[in-house]
Tab-separated table of C-alpha atoms in Angstrom:
chain	number	residue	atom	x	y	z
A	190	SER	CA	-5.901	-7.520	-21.843
A	191	MET	CA	-2.788	-6.027	-20.327
A	192	ILE	CA	0.174	-7.613	-18.585
A	193	LEU	CA	2.157	-5.512	-16.169
A	194	VAL	CA	5.602	-6.580	-15.047
A	195	LEU	CA	6.889	-4.658	-12.065
A	196	THR	CA	10.470	-5.115	-10.980
A	197	ALA	CA	11.890	-3.743	-7.784
A	198	PRO	CA	15.443	-3.090	-6.709
A	199	LYS	CA	17.097	-5.720	-4.531
A	200	VAL	CA	16.330	-5.027	-0.901
A	201	SER	CA	18.760	-5.906	1.871
A	202	ILE	CA	16.848	-7.829	4.537
A	203	PRO	CA	18.183	-9.377	7.752
A	204	SER	CA	18.755	-13.091	7.245
A	205	GLU	CA	17.136	-14.394	10.428
A	206	SER	CA	14.454	-16.928	9.611
A	207	VAL	CA	10.890	-15.998	10.508
A	208	ARG	CA	7.639	-17.926	10.017
A	209	PRO	CA	4.167	-16.460	9.742
A	210	SER	CA	2.794	-16.474	13.293
A	211	GLY	CA	-0.249	-18.659	13.688
A	212	ARG	CA	-0.304	-19.628	10.023
A	213	ASP	CA	0.467	-22.898	8.306
A	214	ALA	CA	3.778	-22.597	6.441
A	215	GLY	CA	2.351	-25.034	3.845
A	216	GLN	CA	-0.081	-22.320	2.832
A	217	PHE	CA	2.828	-20.559	1.102
A	218	ALA	CA	4.347	-23.623	-0.618
A	219	ARG	CA	3.022	-22.832	-4.110
A	220	GLN	CA	4.634	-19.395	-4.126
A	221	ALA	CA	7.984	-20.518	-2.662
A	222	ASP	CA	9.773	-20.145	-6.001
A	223	LEU	CA	8.364	-16.644	-6.512
A	224	VAL	CA	8.386	-15.075	-3.066
A	225	ASP	CA	11.079	-15.497	-0.420
A	226	GLN	CA	8.828	-15.900	2.625
A	227	ASP	CA	11.500	-14.902	5.126
A	228	LYS	CA	12.191	-11.654	3.271
A	229	LEU	CA	8.497	-10.890	2.822
A	230	ILE	CA	7.803	-11.355	6.518
A	231	SER	CA	10.747	-9.134	7.426
A	232	LEU	CA	9.576	-6.258	5.224
A	233	GLY	CA	7.418	-3.449	6.494
A	234	PHE	CA	4.596	-2.189	4.284
A	235	ILE	CA	2.762	1.110	4.552
A	236	VAL	CA	-0.467	1.378	2.548
A	237	ILE	CA	-1.984	4.840	2.399
A	238	GLY	CA	-5.644	4.696	1.428
A	239	THR	CA	-7.878	1.689	2.154
A	240	GLY	CA	-10.540	2.085	-0.519
A	241	SER	CA	-11.028	0.090	-3.702
A	242	LEU	CA	-7.292	-0.303	-4.355
A	243	GLY	CA	-5.827	-0.123	-0.864
A	244	SER	CA	-8.180	-2.594	0.820
A	245	HIS	CA	-7.431	-5.244	-1.812
A	246	ILE	CA	-3.687	-4.517	-1.751
A	247	VAL	CA	-3.616	-5.108	2.020
A	248	HIS	CA	-5.620	-8.311	1.523
A	249	GLN	CA	-3.155	-9.569	-1.108
A	250	LEU	CA	-0.131	-8.668	1.028
A	251	ALA	CA	-1.581	-10.606	3.966
A	252	MET	CA	-2.432	-13.531	1.669
A	253	LEU	CA	1.176	-13.646	0.480
A	254	GLY	CA	2.393	-13.762	4.085
A	255	ALA	CA	3.296	-10.145	4.888
A	256	GLU	CA	2.816	-9.392	8.560
A	257	HIS	CA	4.154	-5.889	9.145
A	258	ILE	CA	1.474	-3.760	7.489
A	259	GLN	CA	0.440	-0.249	8.455
A	260	VAL	CA	-2.586	1.479	6.937
A	261	TYR	CA	-3.680	5.116	6.860
A	262	ASP	CA	-7.166	6.363	6.008
A	263	ALA	CA	-9.482	8.944	7.606
A	264	ASP	CA	-12.710	7.781	5.921
A	265	GLU	CA	-15.583	5.675	7.198
A	266	VAL	CA	-17.150	2.818	5.265
A	267	GLU	CA	-20.241	4.001	3.384
A	268	PRO	CA	-22.866	1.841	1.628
A	269	HIS	CA	-21.528	2.770	-1.836
A	270	ASN	CA	-18.101	1.350	-0.835
A	271	LEU	CA	-19.432	-2.202	-0.501
A	272	SER	CA	-19.467	-3.017	-4.220
A	273	VAL	CA	-15.741	-2.443	-4.845
A	274	GLN	CA	-13.994	-2.434	-1.477
A	275	LEU	CA	-13.162	-5.282	0.882
A	276	PHE	CA	-15.936	-4.496	3.364
A	277	ASP	CA	-19.315	-6.003	4.242
A	278	LYS	CA	-22.586	-4.500	5.504
A	279	ARG	CA	-21.444	-4.784	9.136
A	280	SER	CA	-18.607	-2.378	8.283
A	281	VAL	CA	-20.862	0.556	7.314
A	282	GLY	CA	-20.207	3.476	9.648
A	283	LEU	CA	-16.893	2.107	10.931
A	284	PRO	CA	-13.559	3.749	10.169
A	285	LYS	CA	-12.174	2.018	7.072
A	286	VAL	CA	-8.928	1.111	8.832
A	287	ASP	CA	-10.800	-0.595	11.690
A	288	ALA	CA	-13.102	-2.472	9.316
A	289	LEU	CA	-10.101	-3.589	7.254
A	290	GLN	CA	-8.257	-4.711	10.380
A	291	ARG	CA	-11.256	-6.883	11.332
A	292	VAL	CA	-11.390	-8.463	7.856
A	293	ILE	CA	-7.635	-9.126	7.667
A	294	ARG	CA	-7.531	-10.569	11.187
A	295	HIS	CA	-10.443	-12.881	10.396
A	296	MET	CA	-9.199	-14.007	6.965
A	297	HIS	CA	-5.437	-14.170	7.554
A	298	ASN	CA	-4.752	-14.070	11.305
A	299	VAL	CA	-2.661	-10.924	10.765
A	300	GLU	CA	-2.835	-7.783	12.869
A	301	ILE	CA	-2.363	-4.633	10.827
A	302	ARG	CA	-1.374	-1.355	12.454
A	303	THR	CA	-4.063	1.231	11.803
A	304	HIS	CA	-3.986	5.016	11.625
A	305	ASN	CA	-7.510	6.455	11.435
A	306	ARG	CA	-6.325	9.716	9.919
A	307	LEU	CA	-4.674	11.228	6.906
A	308	PHE	CA	-0.990	10.569	6.265
A	309	THR	CA	1.091	13.720	6.858
A	310	GLU	CA	4.625	14.858	6.193
A	311	LYS	CA	5.331	14.296	9.911
A	312	ASP	CA	4.764	10.518	9.654
A	313	ASP	CA	7.789	8.233	9.600
A	314	VAL	CA	8.177	5.940	6.610
A	315	VAL	CA	10.317	2.805	6.476
A	316	GLY	CA	10.077	-0.149	4.115
A	317	ILE	CA	7.765	-0.324	1.120
A	318	LEU	CA	5.229	2.472	0.734
A	319	ILE	CA	2.144	1.976	-1.440
A	320	SER	CA	0.009	4.986	-2.249
A	321	ALA	CA	-3.633	4.099	-2.944
A	322	VAL	CA	-5.197	7.513	-2.421
A	323	ASP	CA	-7.752	9.258	-4.618
A	324	ASP	CA	-6.409	12.776	-4.194
A	325	MET	CA	-3.528	14.410	-6.071
A	326	GLU	CA	-2.611	16.727	-3.198
A	327	ALA	CA	-2.242	13.687	-0.920
A	328	ARG	CA	-0.024	12.030	-3.547
A	329	LYS	CA	2.224	15.108	-3.542
A	330	ILE	CA	2.571	14.981	0.261
A	331	ILE	CA	3.376	11.267	0.095
A	332	PHE	CA	5.953	11.611	-2.674
A	333	ASN	CA	7.623	14.572	-0.971
A	334	LYS	CA	8.033	12.339	2.081
A	335	VAL	CA	9.609	9.429	0.168
A	336	GLU	CA	11.726	11.401	-2.305
A	337	ASN	CA	15.430	10.869	-1.488
A	338	ASN	CA	14.425	8.895	1.632
A	339	PHE	CA	16.759	5.917	1.953
A	340	ASN	CA	14.479	4.325	4.580
A	341	VAL	CA	11.929	3.698	1.835
A	342	LYS	CA	12.963	0.606	-0.112
A	343	LEU	CA	10.276	0.913	-2.793
A	344	TYR	CA	7.579	3.464	-3.585
A	345	ILE	CA	4.475	2.373	-5.521
A	346	ASP	CA	1.720	4.752	-6.634
A	347	THR	CA	-1.516	3.011	-7.651
A	348	ARG	CA	-4.417	4.701	-9.455
A	349	ALA	CA	-7.722	3.681	-10.971
A	350	VAL	CA	-10.395	5.581	-12.874
A	351	GLY	CA	-13.261	3.530	-14.259
A	352	PHE	CA	-11.770	0.605	-16.171
A	353	VAL	CA	-8.273	2.092	-16.343
A	354	GLY	CA	-5.649	1.340	-13.729
A	355	SER	CA	-2.077	2.566	-13.451
A	356	ILE	CA	0.839	1.521	-11.309
A	357	PHE	CA	3.904	3.728	-11.004
A	358	ALA	CA	7.122	2.739	-9.262
A	359	PRO	CA	9.528	5.616	-9.885
A	360	ASN	CA	12.987	5.421	-8.390
A	361	HIS	CA	12.460	7.931	-5.595
A	362	LEU	CA	16.222	8.050	-4.958
A	363	ASP	CA	17.078	9.206	-8.496
A	364	LYS	CA	16.840	13.002	-8.878
A	365	LYS	CA	15.992	13.015	-12.588
A	366	GLU	CA	13.407	10.245	-12.330
A	367	SER	CA	11.808	11.935	-9.324
A	368	LYS	CA	11.694	15.274	-11.132
A	369	ASP	CA	10.134	13.658	-14.223
A	370	PHE	CA	7.560	11.778	-12.122
A	371	LYS	CA	6.553	14.955	-10.269
A	372	SER	CA	6.228	17.068	-13.396
A	373	GLU	CA	4.334	14.476	-15.441
A	374	TRP	CA	2.252	12.562	-12.897
A	375	LEU	CA	1.785	14.733	-9.792
A	376	PHE	CA	-0.557	17.334	-11.241
A	377	ASP	CA	-3.310	19.304	-9.476
A	378	ASN	CA	-6.663	17.852	-8.451
A	379	LYS	CA	-8.440	20.056	-11.010
A	380	ASP	CA	-6.440	18.394	-13.807
A	381	ALA	CA	-7.155	14.832	-12.625
A	382	ALA	CA	-9.779	12.679	-14.340
A	383	PRO	CA	-13.189	12.802	-12.620
């Protein structure tokens, strides 16, 4: 078994108090000592990729109380997605972002903002960006967009191959750390594990 501890830099969030709309505040009581609900609700999250990692990340964010979630994915739900992604049989043939929006709305009463397309270098990024894509070229585009971008409070790159998962959270504002991350972990598709 493996334990992963991920720490993030302190993020400056407006102090106005916000409550999850349409949700029982008591639902978050057990995590009150771990997660500042007001800060979580104020944060914006961008999740790129809504497959086996991304769909579950969005689900967990909504469960924790996050409300400002954007998702990008150009794929449709296929039958082989049902065993590891957060979709059911009714989702087959739908765009993944639309199917995920339906699930999150039903389970958590949260509306996510969907983009039924690939993320590009022209997209604006603000808040916390989580990469959950299965393509190295897409990861390069994403990291180039967040590198030295002060609007991005935290960058997280998630990956999974078989039974092995990795989570990277390089400091995208540090030149040396960014350079090291790019040279060691942003390789070409042909060099990625199958």
